[in-house]
CSV table of C-alpha atoms in Angstrom, one decimal:
chain,number,residue,atom,x,y,z
A,1,ALA,CA,141.9,-41.9,-30.8
A,2,GLN,CA,142.3,-43.5,-34.0
A,3,ARG,CA,145.7,-45.4,-34.5
A,4,VAL,CA,147.6,-47.7,-37.2
A,5,THR,CA,150.3,-49.4,-35.6
A,6,GLN,CA,153.0,-51.3,-37.8
A,7,PRO,CA,155.0,-53.2,-35.1
A,8,GLU,CA,158.0,-53.9,-37.9
A,9,LYS,CA,160.4,-51.4,-39.3
A,10,LEU,CA,162.4,-53.5,-41.4
A,11,LEU,CA,161.4,-57.4,-43.0
A,12,SER,CA,163.5,-59.2,-44.5
A,13,VAL,CA,163.0,-62.5,-46.5
A,14,PHE,CA,164.4,-64.5,-49.4
A,15,LYS,CA,162.7,-64.9,-52.7
A,16,GLY,CA,160.2,-67.4,-52.8
A,17,ALA,CA,159.3,-67.1,-48.9
A,18,PRO,CA,156.0,-66.5,-47.8
A,19,VAL,CA,155.1,-62.3,-46.3
A,20,GLU,CA,153.3,-61.2,-43.4
A,21,LEU,CA,153.5,-57.8,-43.1
A,22,LYS,CA,151.3,-56.6,-39.8
A,23,CYS,CA,149.1,-54.0,-39.0
A,24,ASN,CA,146.7,-53.2,-35.8
A,25,TYR,CA,144.1,-50.5,-35.8
A,26,SER,CA,142.3,-48.4,-32.9
A,27,TYR,CA,139.2,-47.1,-34.3
A,28,SER,CA,136.0,-47.1,-32.4
A,29,GLY,CA,133.4,-47.0,-35.7
A,30,SER,CA,133.5,-48.7,-39.1
A,31,PRO,CA,136.8,-48.5,-40.1
A,32,GLU,CA,137.8,-48.8,-43.7
A,33,LEU,CA,141.7,-50.3,-44.3
A,34,PHE,CA,144.3,-49.9,-47.0
A,35,TRP,CA,147.8,-50.9,-48.2
A,36,TYR,CA,150.0,-48.3,-49.9
A,37,VAL,CA,152.9,-48.9,-51.4
A,38,GLN,CA,155.8,-46.8,-52.3
A,39,TYR,CA,158.3,-48.2,-54.3
A,40,SER,CA,162.1,-47.0,-54.9
A,41,ARG,CA,161.6,-43.4,-56.3
A,42,GLN,CA,157.8,-43.6,-57.2
A,43,ARG,CA,155.3,-42.1,-55.5
A,44,LEU,CA,152.7,-43.8,-52.8
A,45,GLN,CA,150.1,-45.6,-54.4
A,46,LEU,CA,147.3,-48.1,-53.4
A,47,LEU,CA,147.8,-51.3,-53.1
A,48,LEU,CA,144.8,-52.8,-51.9
A,49,ARG,CA,141.4,-52.3,-49.8
A,50,HIS,CA,139.7,-54.3,-47.6
A,51,ILE,CA,136.2,-53.7,-49.3
A,52,SER,CA,137.4,-54.6,-52.3
A,53,ARG,CA,138.6,-57.9,-50.9
A,54,GLU,CA,140.8,-58.4,-53.8
A,55,SER,CA,144.4,-59.7,-54.5
A,56,ILE,CA,146.9,-57.0,-56.2
A,57,LYS,CA,150.4,-58.5,-57.3
A,58,GLY,CA,149.4,-61.6,-55.0
A,59,PHE,CA,148.9,-59.6,-51.9
A,60,THR,CA,145.8,-60.6,-49.9
A,61,ALA,CA,144.6,-58.5,-46.7
A,62,ASP,CA,141.8,-59.5,-44.6
A,63,LEU,CA,140.2,-57.2,-42.3
A,64,ASN,CA,139.9,-59.3,-38.8
A,65,LYS,CA,137.7,-56.7,-36.2
A,66,GLY,CA,137.8,-59.2,-33.4
A,67,GLU,CA,141.7,-58.3,-33.5
A,68,THR,CA,141.5,-55.2,-34.9
A,69,SER,CA,144.5,-56.2,-37.7
A,70,PHE,CA,144.6,-55.9,-41.3
A,71,HIS,CA,148.1,-57.7,-42.1
A,72,LEU,CA,148.9,-57.7,-45.7
A,73,LYS,CA,150.4,-61.3,-46.9
A,74,LYS,CA,151.8,-63.0,-50.5
A,75,PRO,CA,152.6,-66.7,-50.4
A,76,PHE,CA,155.9,-66.4,-52.6
A,77,ALA,CA,157.5,-63.4,-52.1
A,78,GLN,CA,159.6,-61.6,-55.8
A,79,GLU,CA,162.3,-59.1,-55.4
A,80,GLU,CA,160.0,-56.8,-57.4
A,81,ASP,CA,157.8,-56.5,-54.4
A,82,SER,CA,160.9,-54.5,-52.0
A,83,ALA,CA,159.3,-51.3,-51.1
A,84,MET,CA,157.9,-49.4,-48.1
A,85,TYR,CA,154.2,-50.1,-47.6
A,86,TYR,CA,151.9,-48.2,-45.2
A,87,CYS,CA,148.9,-49.1,-43.7
A,88,ALA,CA,145.9,-46.7,-43.8
A,89,LEU,CA,142.8,-46.3,-41.8
A,90,SER,CA,139.4,-44.3,-42.5
A,91,GLY,CA,136.5,-44.3,-41.0
A,92,ARG,CA,133.0,-43.3,-42.2
A,93,GLY,CA,131.8,-39.8,-41.4
A,94,PHE,CA,135.8,-38.2,-41.5
A,95,ASN,CA,137.4,-39.3,-45.2
A,96,LYS,CA,140.9,-38.4,-43.1
A,97,PHE,CA,143.3,-41.3,-43.6
A,98,TYR,CA,145.7,-42.3,-40.9
A,99,PHE,CA,149.0,-43.8,-41.7
A,100,GLY,CA,151.3,-46.3,-39.6
A,101,SER,CA,154.5,-45.7,-39.9
A,102,GLY,CA,155.1,-48.1,-42.5
A,103,THR,CA,157.3,-51.4,-42.9
A,104,LYS,CA,160.4,-51.7,-45.0
A,105,LEU,CA,160.0,-55.0,-47.3
A,106,ASN,CA,163.1,-56.4,-48.8
A,107,VAL,CA,163.1,-59.5,-50.7
A,108,LYS,CA,166.6,-60.9,-50.9
A,109,PRO,CA,167.8,-63.5,-54.4
B,1,ASP,CA,147.2,-38.5,-67.6
B,2,ALA,CA,146.0,-36.6,-64.7
B,3,ASP,CA,148.2,-36.2,-62.6
B,4,VAL,CA,149.4,-34.6,-58.5
B,5,THR,CA,152.4,-32.3,-59.0
B,6,GLN,CA,154.4,-30.6,-56.5
B,7,THR,CA,156.1,-27.6,-56.6
B,8,PRO,CA,159.7,-27.6,-55.4
B,9,ARG,CA,160.7,-30.5,-55.4
B,10,ASN,CA,163.4,-29.9,-53.2
B,11,ARG,CA,164.4,-27.0,-51.3
B,12,ILE,CA,167.3,-26.0,-48.9
B,13,THR,CA,166.4,-22.7,-46.6
B,14,LYS,CA,167.2,-20.7,-43.7
B,15,THR,CA,165.6,-20.9,-39.9
B,16,GLY,CA,163.3,-17.6,-39.9
B,17,LYS,CA,162.3,-18.1,-43.6
B,18,ARG,CA,159.2,-18.2,-45.2
B,19,ILE,CA,158.1,-20.7,-47.7
B,20,MET,CA,155.8,-22.0,-49.8
B,21,LEU,CA,155.2,-25.7,-51.1
B,22,GLU,CA,152.6,-25.6,-54.2
B,23,CYS,CA,150.3,-28.8,-55.2
B,24,SER,CA,148.7,-28.6,-58.6
B,25,GLN,CA,146.4,-31.8,-59.6
B,26,THR,CA,144.3,-32.4,-62.7
B,27,LYS,CA,142.3,-34.9,-61.6
B,28,GLY,CA,139.2,-32.8,-61.0
B,29,HIS,CA,139.5,-33.9,-57.5
B,30,ASP,CA,137.8,-31.5,-54.9
B,31,ARG,CA,139.5,-33.1,-51.7
B,32,MET,CA,143.4,-31.9,-51.3
B,33,TYR,CA,145.8,-33.1,-48.6
B,34,TRP,CA,149.1,-32.2,-47.0
B,35,TYR,CA,151.5,-34.7,-45.0
B,36,ARG,CA,154.8,-34.8,-43.5
B,37,GLN,CA,156.7,-38.0,-43.8
B,38,ASP,CA,159.4,-38.4,-41.2
B,39,PRO,CA,161.7,-41.3,-40.7
B,40,GLY,CA,159.8,-43.8,-38.4
B,41,LEU,CA,157.2,-42.1,-38.0
B,42,GLY,CA,154.6,-42.3,-41.3
B,43,LEU,CA,152.6,-39.8,-42.7
B,44,GLN,CA,151.1,-37.2,-40.6
B,45,LEU,CA,148.2,-34.8,-41.3
B,46,ILE,CA,149.0,-31.4,-41.5
B,47,TYR,CA,145.8,-29.6,-43.4
B,48,TYR,CA,143.1,-31.3,-45.6
B,49,SER,CA,140.4,-29.4,-47.7
B,50,PHE,CA,137.4,-30.8,-49.0
B,51,ASP,CA,136.5,-28.1,-51.2
B,52,VAL,CA,137.5,-24.5,-52.0
B,53,LYS,CA,135.9,-22.9,-49.0
B,54,ASP,CA,136.8,-25.3,-46.8
B,55,ILE,CA,139.8,-26.3,-45.2
B,56,ASN,CA,140.4,-27.8,-41.6
B,57,LYS,CA,143.5,-28.8,-39.4
B,58,GLY,CA,145.0,-32.1,-39.2
B,59,GLU,CA,147.1,-33.9,-36.7
B,60,ILE,CA,150.2,-31.0,-36.5
B,61,SER,CA,149.2,-28.2,-38.5
B,62,ASP,CA,151.0,-25.8,-35.8
B,63,GLY,CA,154.1,-23.7,-37.4
B,64,TYR,CA,152.1,-24.3,-40.8
B,65,SER,CA,149.3,-22.8,-43.4
B,66,VAL,CA,147.2,-23.2,-46.1
B,67,SER,CA,145.5,-21.5,-49.1
B,68,ARG,CA,143.3,-23.3,-51.4
B,69,GLN,CA,143.5,-21.0,-54.7
B,70,ALA,CA,141.3,-23.3,-56.5
B,71,GLN,CA,140.1,-26.7,-56.9
B,72,ALA,CA,143.3,-27.5,-58.2
B,73,LYS,CA,145.3,-25.9,-56.4
B,74,PHE,CA,146.6,-26.5,-52.3
B,75,SER,CA,149.4,-24.7,-50.8
B,76,LEU,CA,151.4,-25.2,-47.5
B,77,SER,CA,153.3,-22.0,-46.0
B,78,LEU,CA,156.0,-21.9,-43.7
B,79,GLU,CA,155.7,-18.8,-42.1
B,80,SER,CA,159.1,-19.1,-40.2
B,81,ALA,CA,160.8,-22.2,-40.5
B,82,ILE,CA,162.5,-24.2,-38.0
B,83,PRO,CA,164.9,-27.2,-38.3
B,84,ASN,CA,161.9,-29.4,-37.0
B,85,GLN,CA,160.1,-29.0,-40.2
B,86,THR,CA,163.0,-30.7,-42.2
B,87,ALA,CA,160.9,-33.3,-43.8
B,88,LEU,CA,159.2,-34.9,-46.7
B,89,TYR,CA,156.2,-33.3,-48.0
B,90,PHE,CA,153.4,-34.6,-49.7
B,91,CYS,CA,150.0,-33.2,-51.3
B,92,ALA,CA,147.2,-35.5,-51.8
B,93,THR,CA,143.9,-35.5,-53.6
B,94,SER,CA,140.9,-37.8,-53.5
B,95,ALA,CA,137.6,-37.7,-55.3
B,96,ALA,CA,134.4,-36.7,-53.0
B,97,GLY,CA,132.3,-38.9,-51.1
B,98,GLY,CA,132.9,-42.6,-49.8
B,99,PHE,CA,136.4,-44.2,-48.9
B,100,ASN,CA,138.0,-43.2,-52.3
B,101,GLU,CA,141.6,-43.5,-52.9
B,102,GLN,CA,144.2,-41.1,-52.3
B,103,PHE,CA,146.8,-40.1,-55.3
B,104,PHE,CA,149.9,-38.5,-54.0
B,105,GLY,CA,152.2,-36.2,-55.4
B,106,PRO,CA,155.8,-37.3,-55.6
B,107,GLY,CA,157.0,-35.4,-52.3
B,108,THR,CA,159.1,-31.8,-51.3
B,109,ARG,CA,162.3,-32.7,-49.6
B,110,LEU,CA,162.4,-29.4,-47.0
B,111,THR,CA,165.5,-28.8,-45.3
B,112,VAL,CA,165.7,-26.1,-42.9
B,113,LEU,CA,169.4,-25.2,-42.0
């Protein structure tokens, strides 16, 4: 069965510190992985997707098929990064998205 | 700007009442989705529709029904609301084909007393 696991409900770091939000998935085919972000009082929006291999707002994520992971990383966290982050999975042949339970990132000054 | 809107934004109702949540989009997308968000559980898919004549159940469709009145409108109904349906409900849209980005509405906070 398809599944997305985000083991941390809350992650607190200080401004300027590195941050890594963990995401592990279970999927039998070729997955497509995404990170969505929800800032306070805003709607969910796409942060990045693995097929684009892009860096958005300093965040990157690498798909590791061996470890079935798609961790989100940023070398130097900023206070404006504080938000709820959701890892999501979709797969070829079906266009449903499966979301993880989310990690709340709190960047302290 | 093309957008996804939801009405109402907040609703308090009583057990047993029928409730309809509406979603409209001006993005021209064929695909529309309804999700439910509960604390600690993330987003769970209730129903999705790939076009006006296509309706599919998601992970947690029991107790819910939907109607795709037009390409731009996708409504979610709770025929007889119960307290454990208290949650934040999101509508989302995406373009057809591939692994396209989902665009979310602002959410509807529903409380069932």
